[in-house]
Each structure stands twice: as C-alpha cells, then as structure tokens.
Amino acid sequence: ISLRTACLLGGVCEFLGATFLGAGVSKTIQKGVAPLDGQSCWACGSCDSKMVMYQYGMFTALCGAAFFLLLVTFFKLPVSTTHAIVGGVVGMTWAAVGFDCLKWKWDLTRIVASWVISPLFSGVVGALMYVVTFYTIMKARRPVRNALVAIPLFFGITTATMVYLILLKSNLTKKSVSSPVRSISSLASGLVMTALVALIWVPRTRRQLTEEGDGEDVWQLEGEDSSDEDESGEEEDGPQSSKPRGLHLCAADAPNESQILAKKAFQMLLVFNAAMESFAHGANDTANATGPYGALWNTHTEGIYACNSP
C-alpha cells in the first residue's frame, strides 16, 4: 500500500481505538494514581476540597509530559508516552498533597510492573512466532503452500483476539456481554475471518505470486534443500569465514525463489496486524493524553464533585 494509505489507515485505527477502548486507561490516569475522595489527599466532594489544585496539577502534568516528549524526540530517543504522563501525574501529586497519597499498594505497582512485563512478554511471543514460522514455513519443503495455509489462521487469531479485547474492555459491552457470549463471539469472528481470507484472499494471492514467478503454480513450488551446500561451504570457507551467522538456532541463508514468494504472501497480514496495533495504540497511548484533559474538563464542569463523574 502507499504511504498515504498507510497513514490514513493508521489514523483511523488510532481514532477507533481511543474511542472504543480509551476510557479505561483515561480513568486510570485520572483516578488510579491517588484517591480523589481521600480527605488527606484531594478531598473531592468535601468543603475543603483541593480539586482546584488537582485541575492545575493535571495541566502541569500535561505540560511536563509534552515538554519531555518533544525533548527526547529532538534527540531521536524512543520513549513511552505512558512513562511521561504517569511520571508527571505522580510528580504533581507528590508536590501538591504528599507522597502518602500515591496508590503504591496496587494501582501504581501494577502500572510499573506492566512496564517490565510487557516488553518481556512481547519478546517471548515474538521469538516463538519467529521460530515457528521459520521452521514450518520458510524451511519447509513448500514454503509458499505452507504460507498460504497459515496466513488465514493468523488473520483469524488476530481478529478473535481484538474482538475479545473490545468486548472485554469497551464501556459499551463490558457489563452487558457475559463471559460465555464474549468467548463465543470472539471465536466466531475469528472463524469467519479465517474462512473469508481462505476463500477470497488466498486464491487471489496465489494467482499474483504465480504471475510474479516463472508461471509455475506456486502451490507446488518446492524450496531448494541447501543443507549440502551449506556443509560444503563451511568446509571450503574454513574457520576464518566472514559469512554472518546471526542466531545459530535460526541462522538463515540467502532465500531462494520459493522463500521470497512466501515472504511476499505475508504482506497483507503485516498491514492488517499494523492496523490492529494502531488500534491498540490508540486505546492506550492516546488515552494518556485524554486522561489529564478529561480530568481538567470534569473539574471545570463538576467542581468539587468531579470525582462522581464516570
């Protein structure tokens, strides 16, 4: 797809993610760092309420996070918006009402733990997916055939996961949809997506890959067994060979024709997963900005009773 199409698709998915799933993260930013109704903290709903300070504090947290993100972006450093805004809210709470008001026992501990667990979990899942696809598709006897068989399953798994997440976390459905209905709906949507991709997308991609090849049906195209060549090459090159090795578990040689075509079969799956990642990103990182802004708006409209708003 073109760069313009990719940007439009990503923007739409970011908006939809923030609209359908952003409320939970926004609520955590607004009410999960410190208790709004605590008498020794913000005292929301009381005569001596500090909700005006809370409003100003959220504004300063937004400014601090924005300044930090602009600064590190200038130096081309990858950072998380979540780290910036949570740090800003923690800092302004500490300065305004004291360190003891921070919810370290559960909410903040859970937030900080997610910063450590999420990259580790993503790394493990990514490594497993790489190993599985490497040996079951790229190193298989017929890489293209295996790719065309596996891709509908990947579409279905991704769809089922996102539907389950939406039904579980969206304000529109999390209370009205029971757990069995949620599971059945997500499974059904995954099966429908798998069937649609297998019946519509796979034949079309098969024809396109056949045209890009030498005209031979890619379904029967076999990969070249290069194990003998590798062994002979190692003997000829010797221990001083400068050939890059990489990870020995999955060290890949130069791809042959069938492996190149198998990689091309994954193009639309990558686009689909990138769109779903934009959806998830909108549900999380966009809510990091809307959380403090929502706190500002609620405090402006509700005053000392802002803690009663959803």
Coordinates of C-alpha atoms in Angstrom, one line a residue:
I1 CA 0.0 0.0 0.0
S2 CA 1.1 3.6 -0.5
L3 CA 2.4 5.8 2.3
R4 CA -0.8 8.0 2.2
T5 CA -3.0 4.9 2.5
A6 CA -0.9 3.6 5.4
C7 CA -1.1 7.0 7.2
L8 CA -4.9 7.2 6.7
L9 CA -5.4 3.6 7.9
G10 CA -3.2 4.1 10.9
G11 CA -5.0 7.4 11.8
V12 CA -8.5 5.8 11.5
C13 CA -7.5 2.8 13.7
E14 CA -5.9 5.1 16.3
F15 CA -9.2 7.1 16.5
L16 CA -11.3 4.0 16.8
G17 CA -9.1 2.5 19.5
A18 CA -9.2 5.7 21.5
T19 CA -13.0 5.9 21.1
F20 CA -13.9 2.3 22.0
L21 CA -11.2 1.4 24.5
G22 CA -9.6 4.6 25.7
A23 CA -11.9 5.2 28.7
G24 CA -10.2 2.6 30.9
V25 CA -6.7 4.0 30.5
S26 CA -8.0 7.5 30.9
K27 CA -9.8 6.5 34.2
T28 CA -6.5 5.0 35.5
I29 CA -4.6 8.2 34.8
Q30 CA -7.3 10.4 36.4
K31 CA -8.2 8.2 39.5
G32 CA -5.6 5.5 39.7
V33 CA -2.6 7.4 40.9
A34 CA -4.2 8.9 44.1
P35 CA -7.6 8.7 45.7
L36 CA -9.7 11.7 44.7
D37 CA -12.1 11.4 47.7
G38 CA -9.4 10.9 50.3
Q39 CA -9.7 13.6 53.0
S40 CA -5.9 13.9 53.3
C41 CA -5.5 14.0 49.6
W42 CA -7.7 15.7 47.0
A43 CA -10.8 15.6 49.3
C44 CA -13.2 15.6 46.3
G45 CA -16.8 16.3 47.4
S46 CA -15.7 18.0 50.7
C47 CA -15.9 21.6 51.7
D48 CA -12.1 21.8 51.9
S49 CA -11.6 20.1 48.5
K50 CA -8.4 20.5 46.7
M51 CA -9.9 19.9 43.3
V52 CA -8.7 23.3 42.0
M53 CA -5.1 22.2 42.8
Y54 CA -5.9 18.8 41.1
Q55 CA -7.0 20.7 38.0
Y56 CA -3.9 22.8 37.9
G57 CA -1.8 19.7 38.6
M58 CA -3.2 17.8 35.7
F59 CA -2.4 20.8 33.5
T60 CA 1.2 20.8 34.7
A61 CA 1.5 17.1 34.2
L62 CA 0.3 17.5 30.6
C63 CA 2.9 20.3 30.0
G64 CA 5.7 18.3 31.6
A65 CA 5.0 15.2 29.6
A66 CA 4.7 17.2 26.4
F67 CA 8.0 19.0 27.0
F68 CA 9.7 15.8 27.8
L69 CA 8.4 14.0 24.7
L70 CA 9.4 16.9 22.5
L71 CA 12.9 17.0 24.0
V72 CA 13.6 13.3 23.6
T73 CA 12.1 13.3 20.1
F74 CA 14.6 16.0 19.2
F75 CA 17.4 13.7 20.3
K76 CA 15.8 10.8 18.4
L77 CA 15.3 8.7 21.5
P78 CA 12.5 6.1 21.8
V79 CA 10.4 6.7 24.9
S80 CA 6.9 5.9 26.1
T81 CA 4.1 8.4 26.5
T82 CA 2.8 6.3 29.4
H83 CA 6.0 6.8 31.3
A84 CA 5.9 10.5 30.7
I85 CA 2.3 11.2 31.7
V86 CA 2.3 8.8 34.7
G87 CA 5.6 10.4 35.9
G88 CA 4.0 13.8 35.5
V89 CA 0.9 12.9 37.5
V90 CA 2.9 11.2 40.2
G91 CA 5.2 14.2 40.5
M92 CA 2.4 16.8 40.7
T93 CA 0.5 14.6 43.3
W94 CA 3.6 14.3 45.4
A95 CA 4.2 18.1 45.3
A96 CA 0.6 19.0 45.9
V97 CA -0.8 16.6 48.5
G98 CA 2.2 14.5 49.6
F99 CA 3.8 11.2 48.9
D100 CA 1.5 9.2 51.1
C101 CA -1.4 9.9 48.8
L102 CA 0.1 7.8 46.0
K103 CA -1.6 4.4 45.5
W104 CA 1.6 2.3 45.6
K105 CA 0.0 -0.8 47.1
W106 CA -1.9 -1.8 43.9
D107 CA -2.6 0.7 41.1
L108 CA 0.9 2.3 40.7
T109 CA 2.6 -1.0 41.4
R110 CA 0.5 -2.6 38.6
I111 CA 1.4 0.2 36.2
V112 CA 5.1 0.0 36.9
A113 CA 5.0 -3.8 36.7
S114 CA 3.4 -3.6 33.3
W115 CA 6.4 -1.6 32.0
V116 CA 8.7 -4.5 32.9
I117 CA 6.4 -7.4 32.0
S118 CA 5.1 -6.1 28.6
P119 CA 8.5 -6.0 26.7
L120 CA 9.5 -9.3 28.2
F121 CA 6.2 -10.9 27.2
S122 CA 6.3 -9.3 23.7
G123 CA 9.8 -10.5 23.2
V124 CA 9.0 -14.1 24.2
V125 CA 5.9 -14.2 21.9
G126 CA 7.8 -12.6 19.0
A127 CA 10.7 -15.2 19.4
L128 CA 8.2 -18.1 19.5
M129 CA 6.4 -16.8 16.4
Y130 CA 9.6 -16.4 14.6
V131 CA 10.9 -19.9 15.4
V132 CA 7.5 -21.5 14.5
T133 CA 7.2 -19.6 11.1
F134 CA 10.8 -20.1 10.3
Y135 CA 10.7 -23.9 10.6
T136 CA 7.1 -24.6 9.5
I137 CA 7.1 -22.2 6.5
M138 CA 10.5 -20.8 5.4
K139 CA 12.4 -24.1 5.9
A140 CA 9.5 -26.3 4.8
R141 CA 9.6 -28.3 1.5
R142 CA 6.9 -26.0 0.0
P143 CA 7.2 -22.6 1.7
V144 CA 4.6 -20.8 -0.4
R145 CA 1.9 -23.5 0.2
N146 CA 2.6 -23.5 3.9
A147 CA 2.4 -19.7 4.0
L148 CA -0.9 -19.7 2.2
V149 CA -2.3 -22.3 4.6
A150 CA -1.0 -20.5 7.7
I151 CA -2.0 -16.9 6.9
P152 CA -5.8 -17.4 7.2
L153 CA -5.2 -18.8 10.7
F154 CA -3.1 -15.8 11.7
F155 CA -5.8 -13.5 10.4
G156 CA -8.4 -15.4 12.4
I157 CA -6.3 -15.4 15.6
T158 CA -5.7 -11.7 15.4
T159 CA -9.4 -11.0 14.7
A160 CA -10.6 -13.2 17.6
T161 CA -8.1 -11.5 20.0
M162 CA -9.1 -8.0 19.1
V163 CA -12.9 -8.8 19.3
Y164 CA -12.4 -10.4 22.7
L165 CA -10.5 -7.3 23.9
I166 CA -13.1 -4.9 22.6
L167 CA -16.0 -6.9 24.3
L168 CA -14.0 -7.2 27.5
K169 CA -12.8 -3.5 27.9
S170 CA -15.3 -1.3 25.9
N171 CA -17.7 0.6 28.1
L172 CA -20.5 -0.3 25.7
T173 CA -20.1 -4.1 26.2
K174 CA -18.0 -4.9 29.3
K175 CA -21.0 -5.0 31.6
S176 CA -23.7 -6.1 29.1
V177 CA -21.9 -9.0 27.5
S178 CA -21.4 -12.1 29.6
S179 CA -18.1 -14.1 29.6
P180 CA -19.6 -17.1 27.6
V181 CA -21.1 -14.8 25.0
R182 CA -17.8 -12.9 24.8
S183 CA -15.8 -16.1 24.2
I184 CA -18.3 -17.4 21.6
S185 CA -18.4 -14.1 19.8
S186 CA -14.7 -13.8 19.5
L187 CA -14.2 -17.4 18.4
A188 CA -17.0 -17.0 15.8
S189 CA -15.5 -13.8 14.4
G190 CA -12.1 -15.5 14.2
L191 CA -13.5 -18.4 12.3
V192 CA -15.4 -16.1 9.9
M193 CA -12.3 -14.1 9.2
T194 CA -10.3 -17.3 8.6
A195 CA -12.9 -18.6 6.2
L196 CA -13.1 -15.2 4.3
V197 CA -9.3 -15.0 3.9
A198 CA -9.1 -18.6 2.8
L199 CA -11.9 -18.3 0.2
I200 CA -11.2 -14.8 -1.1
W201 CA -7.7 -13.6 -0.4
V202 CA -5.7 -16.9 -0.7
P203 CA -6.7 -17.6 -4.3
R204 CA -6.1 -14.0 -5.4
T205 CA -2.6 -14.1 -3.8
R206 CA -1.9 -17.4 -5.2
R207 CA -2.5 -16.1 -8.7
Q208 CA -0.4 -13.0 -8.1
L209 CA 2.5 -15.0 -6.8
T210 CA 2.3 -17.4 -9.8
E211 CA 2.4 -14.4 -12.2
E212 CA 5.5 -13.0 -10.3
G213 CA 7.2 -16.3 -10.6
D214 CA 8.1 -18.2 -13.7
G215 CA 4.4 -19.1 -14.4
E216 CA 4.6 -22.4 -12.4
D217 CA 1.8 -22.8 -9.8
V218 CA 3.4 -21.6 -6.5
W219 CA 1.3 -24.2 -4.6
Q220 CA 3.7 -26.9 -6.0
L221 CA 6.8 -24.8 -5.9
E222 CA 9.4 -26.5 -3.7
G223 CA 12.2 -24.9 -1.8
E224 CA 15.8 -25.8 -2.5
D225 CA 17.5 -28.0 0.0
S226 CA 20.7 -26.2 0.7
S227 CA 21.9 -28.3 3.6
D228 CA 24.6 -30.0 1.5
E229 CA 25.7 -26.7 0.0
D230 CA 26.0 -25.2 3.5
E231 CA 28.1 -28.1 4.7
S232 CA 30.4 -27.9 1.7
G233 CA 30.6 -24.1 2.0
E234 CA 31.7 -24.4 5.6
E235 CA 34.4 -26.8 4.7
E236 CA 35.6 -24.5 1.9
D237 CA 35.4 -21.3 3.8
G238 CA 37.1 -22.7 6.9
P239 CA 37.0 -21.2 10.4
Q240 CA 38.1 -17.7 9.1
S241 CA 34.9 -17.3 7.0
S242 CA 33.4 -13.8 7.3
K243 CA 29.9 -15.0 6.4
P244 CA 27.5 -13.6 9.0
R245 CA 25.9 -16.2 11.3
G246 CA 23.4 -14.5 13.5
L247 CA 21.4 -16.6 15.9
H248 CA 22.5 -20.2 15.3
L249 CA 19.1 -21.6 16.2
C250 CA 17.5 -19.9 13.2
A251 CA 20.5 -18.9 11.1
A252 CA 19.1 -18.1 7.7
D253 CA 20.9 -18.4 4.4
A254 CA 20.1 -16.4 1.3
P255 CA 16.5 -17.0 0.5
N256 CA 15.6 -19.0 -2.6
E257 CA 12.8 -18.2 -5.0
S258 CA 10.1 -20.0 -3.1
Q259 CA 11.1 -18.4 0.2
I260 CA 11.0 -14.9 -1.4
L261 CA 7.5 -15.6 -2.7
A262 CA 6.4 -16.9 0.7
K263 CA 7.6 -13.7 2.3
K264 CA 5.5 -11.7 -0.2
A265 CA 2.4 -13.7 0.8
F266 CA 2.7 -12.1 4.3
Q267 CA 2.4 -8.5 3.0
M268 CA -1.3 -8.0 3.7
L269 CA -1.1 -9.8 7.0
L270 CA 1.6 -7.4 8.1
V271 CA -0.7 -4.5 7.0
F272 CA -3.6 -6.0 9.0
N273 CA -1.5 -6.5 12.1
A274 CA -0.1 -3.0 11.8
A275 CA -3.7 -1.6 11.7
M276 CA -4.6 -3.6 14.8
E277 CA -1.5 -2.4 16.5
S278 CA -2.6 1.2 15.7
F279 CA -6.0 0.4 17.2
A280 CA -4.4 -0.9 20.4
H281 CA -2.0 2.1 20.5
G282 CA -4.9 4.5 20.2
A283 CA -6.7 2.7 23.1
N284 CA -3.6 3.1 25.3
D285 CA -1.3 6.0 24.4
T286 CA -4.0 8.3 23.1
A287 CA -5.8 7.9 26.4
N288 CA -2.6 9.0 28.2
A289 CA -3.3 12.5 26.8
T290 CA -7.1 12.4 27.0
G291 CA -6.9 11.3 30.7
P292 CA -5.5 14.5 32.1
Y293 CA -7.5 16.5 29.6
G294 CA -10.7 14.7 30.8
A295 CA -9.7 15.5 34.4
L296 CA -9.4 19.2 33.5
W297 CA -12.8 19.2 31.8
N298 CA -14.6 17.3 34.6
T299 CA -13.2 19.5 37.3
H300 CA -14.1 22.6 35.3
T301 CA -17.7 21.4 34.8
E302 CA -18.3 19.5 38.1
G303 CA -16.2 21.4 40.5
I304 CA -15.6 19.8 43.9
Y305 CA -17.9 16.9 42.8
A306 CA -15.8 15.9 39.8
C307 CA -15.0 12.5 41.4
N308 CA -18.6 11.4 40.9
S309 CA -18.3 11.6 37.1
P310 CA -17.5 8.4 35.3

